[in-house]
mmCIF file with all atom_site columns, C-alpha atoms in Angstrom:
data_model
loop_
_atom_site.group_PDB
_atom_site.id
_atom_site.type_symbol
_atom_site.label_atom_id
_atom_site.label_alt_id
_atom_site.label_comp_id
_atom_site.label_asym_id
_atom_site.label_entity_id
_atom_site.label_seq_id
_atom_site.pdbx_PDB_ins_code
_atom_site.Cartn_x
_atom_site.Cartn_y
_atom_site.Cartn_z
_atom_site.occupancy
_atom_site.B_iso_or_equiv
_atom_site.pdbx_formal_charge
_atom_site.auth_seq_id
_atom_site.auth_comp_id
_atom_site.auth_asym_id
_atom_site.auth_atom_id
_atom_site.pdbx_PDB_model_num
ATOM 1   C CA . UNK A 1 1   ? 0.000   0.000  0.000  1.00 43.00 ? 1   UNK A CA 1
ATOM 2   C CA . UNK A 1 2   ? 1.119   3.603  -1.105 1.00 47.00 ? 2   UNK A CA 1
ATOM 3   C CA . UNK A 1 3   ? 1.457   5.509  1.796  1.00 46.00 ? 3   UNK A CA 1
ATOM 4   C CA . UNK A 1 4   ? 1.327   9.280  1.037  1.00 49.00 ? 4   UNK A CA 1
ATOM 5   C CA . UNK A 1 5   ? 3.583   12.067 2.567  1.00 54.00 ? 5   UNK A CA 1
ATOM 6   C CA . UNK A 1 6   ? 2.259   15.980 2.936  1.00 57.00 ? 6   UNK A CA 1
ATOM 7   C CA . UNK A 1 7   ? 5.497   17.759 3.532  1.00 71.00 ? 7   UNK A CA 1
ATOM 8   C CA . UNK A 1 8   ? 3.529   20.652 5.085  1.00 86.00 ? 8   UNK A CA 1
ATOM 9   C CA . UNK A 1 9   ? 1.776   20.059 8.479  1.00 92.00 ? 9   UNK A CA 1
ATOM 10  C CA . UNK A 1 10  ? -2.233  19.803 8.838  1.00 92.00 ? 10  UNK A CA 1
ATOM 11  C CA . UNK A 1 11  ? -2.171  21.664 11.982 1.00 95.00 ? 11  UNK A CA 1
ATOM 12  C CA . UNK A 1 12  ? 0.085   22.939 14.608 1.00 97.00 ? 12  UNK A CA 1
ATOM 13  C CA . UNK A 1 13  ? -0.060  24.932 17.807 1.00 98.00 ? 13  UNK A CA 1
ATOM 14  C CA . UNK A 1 14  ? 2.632   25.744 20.551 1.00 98.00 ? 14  UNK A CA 1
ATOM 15  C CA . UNK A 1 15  ? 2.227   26.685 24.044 1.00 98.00 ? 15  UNK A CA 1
ATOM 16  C CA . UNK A 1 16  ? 4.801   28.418 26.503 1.00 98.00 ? 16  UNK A CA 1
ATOM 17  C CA . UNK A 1 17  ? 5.027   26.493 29.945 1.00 97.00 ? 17  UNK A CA 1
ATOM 18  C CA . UNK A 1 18  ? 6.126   27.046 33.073 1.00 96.00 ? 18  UNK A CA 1
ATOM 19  C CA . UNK A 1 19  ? 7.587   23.374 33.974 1.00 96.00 ? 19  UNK A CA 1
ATOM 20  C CA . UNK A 1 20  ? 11.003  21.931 33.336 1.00 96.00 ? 20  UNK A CA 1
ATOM 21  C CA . UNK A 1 21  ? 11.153  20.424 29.491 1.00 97.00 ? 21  UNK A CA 1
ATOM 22  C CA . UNK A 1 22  ? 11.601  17.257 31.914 1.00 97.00 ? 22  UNK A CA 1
ATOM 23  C CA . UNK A 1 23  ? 8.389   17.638 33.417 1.00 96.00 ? 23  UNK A CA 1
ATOM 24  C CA . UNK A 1 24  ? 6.941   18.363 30.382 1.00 97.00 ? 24  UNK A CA 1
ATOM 25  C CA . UNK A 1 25  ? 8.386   15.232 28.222 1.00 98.00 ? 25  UNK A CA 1
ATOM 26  C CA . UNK A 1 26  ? 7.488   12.696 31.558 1.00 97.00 ? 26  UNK A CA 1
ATOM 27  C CA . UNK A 1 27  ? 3.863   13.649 30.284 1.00 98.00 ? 27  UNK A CA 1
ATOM 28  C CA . UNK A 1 28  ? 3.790   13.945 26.835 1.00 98.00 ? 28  UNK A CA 1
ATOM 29  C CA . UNK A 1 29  ? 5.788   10.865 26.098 1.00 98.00 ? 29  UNK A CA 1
ATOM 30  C CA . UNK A 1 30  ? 2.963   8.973  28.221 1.00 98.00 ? 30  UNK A CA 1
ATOM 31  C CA . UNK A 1 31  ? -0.177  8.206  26.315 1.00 98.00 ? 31  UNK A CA 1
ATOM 32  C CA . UNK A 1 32  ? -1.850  7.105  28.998 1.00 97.00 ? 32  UNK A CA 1
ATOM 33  C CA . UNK A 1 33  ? -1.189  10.379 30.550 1.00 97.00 ? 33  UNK A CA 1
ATOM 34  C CA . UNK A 1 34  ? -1.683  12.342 27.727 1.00 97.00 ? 34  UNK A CA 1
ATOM 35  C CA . UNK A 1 35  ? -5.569  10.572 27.091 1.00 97.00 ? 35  UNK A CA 1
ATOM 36  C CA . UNK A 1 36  ? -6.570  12.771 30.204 1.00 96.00 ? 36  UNK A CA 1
ATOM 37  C CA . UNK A 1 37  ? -5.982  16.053 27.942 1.00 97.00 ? 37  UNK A CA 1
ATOM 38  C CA . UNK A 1 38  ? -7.080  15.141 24.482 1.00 96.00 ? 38  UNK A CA 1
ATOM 39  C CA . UNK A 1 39  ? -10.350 16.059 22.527 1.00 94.00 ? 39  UNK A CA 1
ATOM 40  C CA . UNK A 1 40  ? -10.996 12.980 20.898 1.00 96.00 ? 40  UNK A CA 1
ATOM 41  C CA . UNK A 1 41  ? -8.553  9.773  22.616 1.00 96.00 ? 41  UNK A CA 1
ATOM 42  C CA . UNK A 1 42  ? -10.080 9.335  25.789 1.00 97.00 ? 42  UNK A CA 1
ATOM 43  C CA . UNK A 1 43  ? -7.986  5.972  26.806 1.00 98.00 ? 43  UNK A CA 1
ATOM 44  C CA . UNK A 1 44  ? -4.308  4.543  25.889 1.00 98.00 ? 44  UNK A CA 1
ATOM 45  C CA . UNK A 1 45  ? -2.370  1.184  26.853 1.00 98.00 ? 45  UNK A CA 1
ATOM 46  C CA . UNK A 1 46  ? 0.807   -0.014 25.663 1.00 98.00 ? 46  UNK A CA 1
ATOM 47  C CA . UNK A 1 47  ? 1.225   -2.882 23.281 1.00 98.00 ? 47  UNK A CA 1
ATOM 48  C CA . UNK A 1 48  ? 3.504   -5.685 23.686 1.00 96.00 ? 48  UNK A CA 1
ATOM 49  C CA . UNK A 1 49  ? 4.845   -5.250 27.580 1.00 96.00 ? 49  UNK A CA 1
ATOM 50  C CA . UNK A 1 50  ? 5.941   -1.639 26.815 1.00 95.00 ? 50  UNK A CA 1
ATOM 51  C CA . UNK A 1 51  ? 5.944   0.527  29.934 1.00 95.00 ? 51  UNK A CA 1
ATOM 52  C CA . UNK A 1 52  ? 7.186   3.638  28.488 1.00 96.00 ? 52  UNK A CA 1
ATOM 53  C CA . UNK A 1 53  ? 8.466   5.172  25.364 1.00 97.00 ? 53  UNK A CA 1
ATOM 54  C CA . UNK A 1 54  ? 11.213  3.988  23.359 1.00 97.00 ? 54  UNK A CA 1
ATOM 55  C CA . UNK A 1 55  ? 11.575  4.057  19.201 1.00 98.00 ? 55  UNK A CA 1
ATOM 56  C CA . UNK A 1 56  ? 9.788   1.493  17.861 1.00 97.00 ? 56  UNK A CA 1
ATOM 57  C CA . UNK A 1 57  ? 7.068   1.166  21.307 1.00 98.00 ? 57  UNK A CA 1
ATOM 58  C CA . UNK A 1 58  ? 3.599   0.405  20.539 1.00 98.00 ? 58  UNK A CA 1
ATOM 59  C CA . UNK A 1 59  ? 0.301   1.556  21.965 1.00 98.00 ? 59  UNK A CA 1
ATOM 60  C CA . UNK A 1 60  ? -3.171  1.726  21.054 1.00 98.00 ? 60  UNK A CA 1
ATOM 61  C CA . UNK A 1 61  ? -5.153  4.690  21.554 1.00 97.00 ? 61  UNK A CA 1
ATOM 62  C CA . UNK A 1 62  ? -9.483  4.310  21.515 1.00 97.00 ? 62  UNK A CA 1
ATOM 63  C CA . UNK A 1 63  ? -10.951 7.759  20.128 1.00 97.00 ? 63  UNK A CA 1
ATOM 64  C CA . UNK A 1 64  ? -14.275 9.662  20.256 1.00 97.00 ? 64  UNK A CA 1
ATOM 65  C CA . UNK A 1 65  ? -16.245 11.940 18.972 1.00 96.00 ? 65  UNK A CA 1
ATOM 66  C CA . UNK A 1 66  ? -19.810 12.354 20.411 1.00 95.00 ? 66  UNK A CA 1
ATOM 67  C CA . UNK A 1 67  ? -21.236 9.094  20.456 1.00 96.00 ? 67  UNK A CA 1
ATOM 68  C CA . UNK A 1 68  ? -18.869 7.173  17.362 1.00 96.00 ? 68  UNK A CA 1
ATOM 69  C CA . UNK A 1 69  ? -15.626 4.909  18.459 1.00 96.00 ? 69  UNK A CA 1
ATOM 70  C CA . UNK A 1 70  ? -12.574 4.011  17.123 1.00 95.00 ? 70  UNK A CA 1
ATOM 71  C CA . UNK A 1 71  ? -9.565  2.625  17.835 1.00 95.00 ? 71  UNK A CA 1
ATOM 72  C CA . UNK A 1 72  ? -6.012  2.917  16.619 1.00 96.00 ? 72  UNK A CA 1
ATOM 73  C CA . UNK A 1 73  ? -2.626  1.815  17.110 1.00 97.00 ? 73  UNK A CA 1
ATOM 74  C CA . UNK A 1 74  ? 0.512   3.867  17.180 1.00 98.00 ? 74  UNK A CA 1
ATOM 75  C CA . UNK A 1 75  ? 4.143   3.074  16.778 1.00 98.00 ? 75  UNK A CA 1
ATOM 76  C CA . UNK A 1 76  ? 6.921   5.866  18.804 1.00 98.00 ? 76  UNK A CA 1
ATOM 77  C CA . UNK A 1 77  ? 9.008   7.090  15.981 1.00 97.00 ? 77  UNK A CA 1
ATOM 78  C CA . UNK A 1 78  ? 10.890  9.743  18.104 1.00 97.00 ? 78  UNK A CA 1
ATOM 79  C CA . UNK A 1 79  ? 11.786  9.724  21.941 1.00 98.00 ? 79  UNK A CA 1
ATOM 80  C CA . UNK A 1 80  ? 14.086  12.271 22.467 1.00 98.00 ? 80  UNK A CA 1
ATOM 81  C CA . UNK A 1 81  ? 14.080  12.783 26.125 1.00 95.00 ? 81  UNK A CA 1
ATOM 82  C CA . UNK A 1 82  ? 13.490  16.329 27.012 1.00 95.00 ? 82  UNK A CA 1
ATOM 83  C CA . UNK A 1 83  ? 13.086  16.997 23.209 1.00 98.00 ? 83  UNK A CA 1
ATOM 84  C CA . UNK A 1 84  ? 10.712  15.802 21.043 1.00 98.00 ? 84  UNK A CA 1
ATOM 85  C CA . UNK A 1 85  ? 8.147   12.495 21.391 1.00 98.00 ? 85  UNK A CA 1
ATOM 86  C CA . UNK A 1 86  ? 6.385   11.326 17.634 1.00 98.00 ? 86  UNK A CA 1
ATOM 87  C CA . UNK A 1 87  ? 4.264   8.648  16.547 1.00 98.00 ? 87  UNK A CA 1
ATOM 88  C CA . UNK A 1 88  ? 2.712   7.346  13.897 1.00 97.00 ? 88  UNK A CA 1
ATOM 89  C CA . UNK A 1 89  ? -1.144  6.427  13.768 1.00 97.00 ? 89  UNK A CA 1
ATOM 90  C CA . UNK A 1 90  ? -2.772  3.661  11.893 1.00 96.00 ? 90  UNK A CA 1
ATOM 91  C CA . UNK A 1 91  ? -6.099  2.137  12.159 1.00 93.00 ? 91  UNK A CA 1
ATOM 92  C CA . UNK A 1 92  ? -6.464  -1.486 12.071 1.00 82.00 ? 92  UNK A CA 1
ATOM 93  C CA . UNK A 1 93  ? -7.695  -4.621 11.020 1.00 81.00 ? 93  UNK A CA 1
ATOM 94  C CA . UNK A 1 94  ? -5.641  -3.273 7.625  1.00 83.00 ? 94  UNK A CA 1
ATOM 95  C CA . UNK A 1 95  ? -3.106  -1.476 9.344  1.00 89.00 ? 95  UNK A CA 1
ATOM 96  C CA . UNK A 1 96  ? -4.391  1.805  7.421  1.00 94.00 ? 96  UNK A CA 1
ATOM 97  C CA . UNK A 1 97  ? -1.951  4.958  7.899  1.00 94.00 ? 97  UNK A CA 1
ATOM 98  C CA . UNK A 1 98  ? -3.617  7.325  9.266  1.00 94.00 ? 98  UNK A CA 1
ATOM 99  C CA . UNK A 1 99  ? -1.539  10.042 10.565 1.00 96.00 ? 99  UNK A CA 1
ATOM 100 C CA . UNK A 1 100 ? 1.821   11.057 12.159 1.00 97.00 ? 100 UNK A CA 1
ATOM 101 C CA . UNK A 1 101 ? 2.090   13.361 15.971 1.00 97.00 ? 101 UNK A CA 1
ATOM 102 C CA . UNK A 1 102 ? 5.186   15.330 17.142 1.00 98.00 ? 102 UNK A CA 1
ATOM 103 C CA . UNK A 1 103 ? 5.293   17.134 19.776 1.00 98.00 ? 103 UNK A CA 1
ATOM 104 C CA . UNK A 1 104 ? 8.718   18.940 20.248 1.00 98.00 ? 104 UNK A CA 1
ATOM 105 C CA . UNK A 1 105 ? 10.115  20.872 23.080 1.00 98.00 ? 105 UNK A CA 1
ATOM 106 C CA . UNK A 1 106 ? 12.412  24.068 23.207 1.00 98.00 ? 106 UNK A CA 1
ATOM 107 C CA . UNK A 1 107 ? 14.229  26.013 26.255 1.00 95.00 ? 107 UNK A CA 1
ATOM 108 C CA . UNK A 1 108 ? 12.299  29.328 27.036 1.00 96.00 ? 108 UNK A CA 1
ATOM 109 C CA . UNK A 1 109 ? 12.819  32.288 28.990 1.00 93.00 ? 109 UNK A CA 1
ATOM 110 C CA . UNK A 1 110 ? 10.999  30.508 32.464 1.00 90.00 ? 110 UNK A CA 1
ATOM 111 C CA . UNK A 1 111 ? 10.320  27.257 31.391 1.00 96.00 ? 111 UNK A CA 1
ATOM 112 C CA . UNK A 1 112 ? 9.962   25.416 27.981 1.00 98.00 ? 112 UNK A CA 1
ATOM 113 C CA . UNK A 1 113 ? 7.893   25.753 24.800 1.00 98.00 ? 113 UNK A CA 1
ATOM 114 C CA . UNK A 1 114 ? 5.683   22.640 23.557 1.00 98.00 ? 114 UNK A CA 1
ATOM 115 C CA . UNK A 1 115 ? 5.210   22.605 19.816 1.00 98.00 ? 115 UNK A CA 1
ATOM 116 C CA . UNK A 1 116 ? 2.312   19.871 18.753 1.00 98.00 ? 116 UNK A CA 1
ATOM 117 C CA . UNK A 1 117 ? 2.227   19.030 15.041 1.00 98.00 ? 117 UNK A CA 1
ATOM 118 C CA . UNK A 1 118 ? -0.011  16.969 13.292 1.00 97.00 ? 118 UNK A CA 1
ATOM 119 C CA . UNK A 1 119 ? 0.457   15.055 9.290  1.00 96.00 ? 119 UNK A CA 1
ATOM 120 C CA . UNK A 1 120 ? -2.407  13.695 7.575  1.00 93.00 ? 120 UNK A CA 1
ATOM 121 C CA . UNK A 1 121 ? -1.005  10.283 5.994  1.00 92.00 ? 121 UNK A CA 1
ATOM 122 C CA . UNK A 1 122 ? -4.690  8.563  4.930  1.00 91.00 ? 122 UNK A CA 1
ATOM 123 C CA . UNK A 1 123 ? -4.732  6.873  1.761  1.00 92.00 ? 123 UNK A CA 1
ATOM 124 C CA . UNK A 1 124 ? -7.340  9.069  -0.357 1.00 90.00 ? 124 UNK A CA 1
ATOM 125 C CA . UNK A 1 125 ? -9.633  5.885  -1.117 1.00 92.00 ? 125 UNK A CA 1
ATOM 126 C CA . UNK A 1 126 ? -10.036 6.022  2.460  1.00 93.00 ? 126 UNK A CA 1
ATOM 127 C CA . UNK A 1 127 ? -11.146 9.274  3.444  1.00 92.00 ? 127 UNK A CA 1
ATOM 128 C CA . UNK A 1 128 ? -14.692 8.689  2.634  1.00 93.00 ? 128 UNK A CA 1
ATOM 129 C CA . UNK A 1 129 ? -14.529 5.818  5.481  1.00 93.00 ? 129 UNK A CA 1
ATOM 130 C CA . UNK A 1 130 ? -12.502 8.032  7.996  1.00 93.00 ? 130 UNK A CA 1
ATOM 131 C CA . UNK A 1 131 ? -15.314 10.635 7.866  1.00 94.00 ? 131 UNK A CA 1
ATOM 132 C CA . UNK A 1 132 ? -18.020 7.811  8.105  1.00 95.00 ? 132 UNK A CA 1
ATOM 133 C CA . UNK A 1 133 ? -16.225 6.639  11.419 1.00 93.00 ? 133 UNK A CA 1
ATOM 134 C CA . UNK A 1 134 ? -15.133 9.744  13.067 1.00 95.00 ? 134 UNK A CA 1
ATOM 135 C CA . UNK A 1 135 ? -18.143 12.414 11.423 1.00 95.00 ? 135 UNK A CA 1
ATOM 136 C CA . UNK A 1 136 ? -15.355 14.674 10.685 1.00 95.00 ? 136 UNK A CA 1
ATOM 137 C CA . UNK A 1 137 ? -15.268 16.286 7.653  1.00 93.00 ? 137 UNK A CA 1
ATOM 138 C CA . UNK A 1 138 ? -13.006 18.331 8.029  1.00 93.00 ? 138 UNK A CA 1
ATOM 139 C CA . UNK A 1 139 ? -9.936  16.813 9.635  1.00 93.00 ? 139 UNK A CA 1
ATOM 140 C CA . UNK A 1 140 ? -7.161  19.172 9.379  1.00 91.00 ? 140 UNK A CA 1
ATOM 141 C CA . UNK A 1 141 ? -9.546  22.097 11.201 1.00 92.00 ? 141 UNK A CA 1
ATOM 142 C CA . UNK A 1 142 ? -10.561 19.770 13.992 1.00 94.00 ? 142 UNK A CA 1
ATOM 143 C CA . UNK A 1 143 ? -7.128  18.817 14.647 1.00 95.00 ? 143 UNK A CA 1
ATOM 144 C CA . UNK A 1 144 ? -5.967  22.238 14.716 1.00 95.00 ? 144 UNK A CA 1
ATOM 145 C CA . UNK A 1 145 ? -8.547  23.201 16.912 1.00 96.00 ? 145 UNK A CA 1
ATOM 146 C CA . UNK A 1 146 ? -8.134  19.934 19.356 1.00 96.00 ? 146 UNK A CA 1
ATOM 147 C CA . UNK A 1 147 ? -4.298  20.754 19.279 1.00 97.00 ? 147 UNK A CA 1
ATOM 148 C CA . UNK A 1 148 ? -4.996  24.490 21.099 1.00 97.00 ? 148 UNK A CA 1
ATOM 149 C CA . UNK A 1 149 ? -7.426  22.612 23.236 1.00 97.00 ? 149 UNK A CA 1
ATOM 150 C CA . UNK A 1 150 ? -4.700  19.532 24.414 1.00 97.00 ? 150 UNK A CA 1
ATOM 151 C CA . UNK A 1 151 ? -1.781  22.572 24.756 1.00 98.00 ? 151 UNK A CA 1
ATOM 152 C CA . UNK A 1 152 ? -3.534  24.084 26.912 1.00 97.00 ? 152 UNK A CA 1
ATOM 153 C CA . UNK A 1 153 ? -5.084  21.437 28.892 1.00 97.00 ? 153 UNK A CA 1
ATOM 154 C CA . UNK A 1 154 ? -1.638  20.038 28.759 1.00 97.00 ? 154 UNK A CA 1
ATOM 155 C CA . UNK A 1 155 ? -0.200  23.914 30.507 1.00 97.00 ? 155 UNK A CA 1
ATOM 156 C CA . UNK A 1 156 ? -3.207  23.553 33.352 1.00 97.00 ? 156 UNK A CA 1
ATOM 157 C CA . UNK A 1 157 ? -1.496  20.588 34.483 1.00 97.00 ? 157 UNK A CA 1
ATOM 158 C CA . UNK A 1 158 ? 2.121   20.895 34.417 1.00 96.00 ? 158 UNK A CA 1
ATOM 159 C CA . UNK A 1 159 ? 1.467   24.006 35.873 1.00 96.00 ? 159 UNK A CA 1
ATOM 160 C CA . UNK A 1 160 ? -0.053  23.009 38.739 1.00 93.00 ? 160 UNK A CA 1
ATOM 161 C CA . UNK A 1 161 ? 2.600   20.531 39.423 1.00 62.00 ? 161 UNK A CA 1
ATOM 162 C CA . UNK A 1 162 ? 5.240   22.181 42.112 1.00 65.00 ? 162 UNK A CA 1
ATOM 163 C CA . UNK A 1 163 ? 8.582   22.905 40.074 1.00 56.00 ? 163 UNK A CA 1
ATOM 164 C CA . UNK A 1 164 ? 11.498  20.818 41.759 1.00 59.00 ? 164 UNK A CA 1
ATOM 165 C CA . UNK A 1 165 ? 13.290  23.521 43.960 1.00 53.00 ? 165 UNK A CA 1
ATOM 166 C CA . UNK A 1 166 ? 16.868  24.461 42.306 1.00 53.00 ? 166 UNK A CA 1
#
């Protein structure tokens, strides 16, 4: 199967936090954690034994949007401690590509900088069955919108976490 690559990102949006890019990465590179903040995944659980995430890790994530389900399963493609956490997202029983999520982290003046960015990788031919599951028509505006949403769900917490005293 063809698996197409946009260059240029569906949707991105970055958020300035006050936490350690340690503090930040502990969460983001934690699905499980990370389900707590999203729009749509409301659950995650690591495949195979995995505990944590490593290149090549495997988790499944179960999505919603009002009262439709789906699930899909993810492979890490970047853990960069204290830098940047990525995955790829396909749906199964076909192992369909679905999309690709990097979230990178920079120094800032007091604190760190969290960059999410989403790529659309679906197969055109099945587009018409993504929209059937999810009822989103228009993918690339919902994720940009559920991006500023997870940022800044994501900033809440980490927030409210006590910094580790110097």
């Amino acid at each position: 199967m063809r698996i197409p690559r946009f260059p240029e990102p569906a949707a991105t949006g970055s958020v300035t936090i006050h936490a350690t890019a340690a503090q930040a990465y502990a969460v983001i590179s934690d699905p499980t954690a990370m389900a707590r903040f999203a729009e749509e995944t409301y659950r995650a659980r690591w495949l195979d034994g995995g505990t944590h995430a490593v290149v090549g890790a495997r988790f499944q994530g179960w999505n919603r949007n009002g009262l439709r389900r789906w699930a899909t399963r993810c492979r890490v493609t970047d853990a960069a401690a204290t830098q940047r956490f990525a995955y790829e997202v396909t749906v199964t029983p076909l192992d369909v590509p679905i999309s690709r999520w990097q979230y990178d982290i920079a120094p800032a003046e007091q604190g760190c900088a969290i960059t999410e960015t989403n790529w659309i990788r679906v197969p055109l031919w099945f587009v018409p069955v993504a929209i059937l599951v999810t009822g989103v028509r228009n993918r690339m505006g919902a994720n940009g919108a559920h991006i500023g949403t997870t940022l800044e769900r994501l900033k809440a917490h980490l927030e409210a976490v006590p910094s580790p005293r110097p």
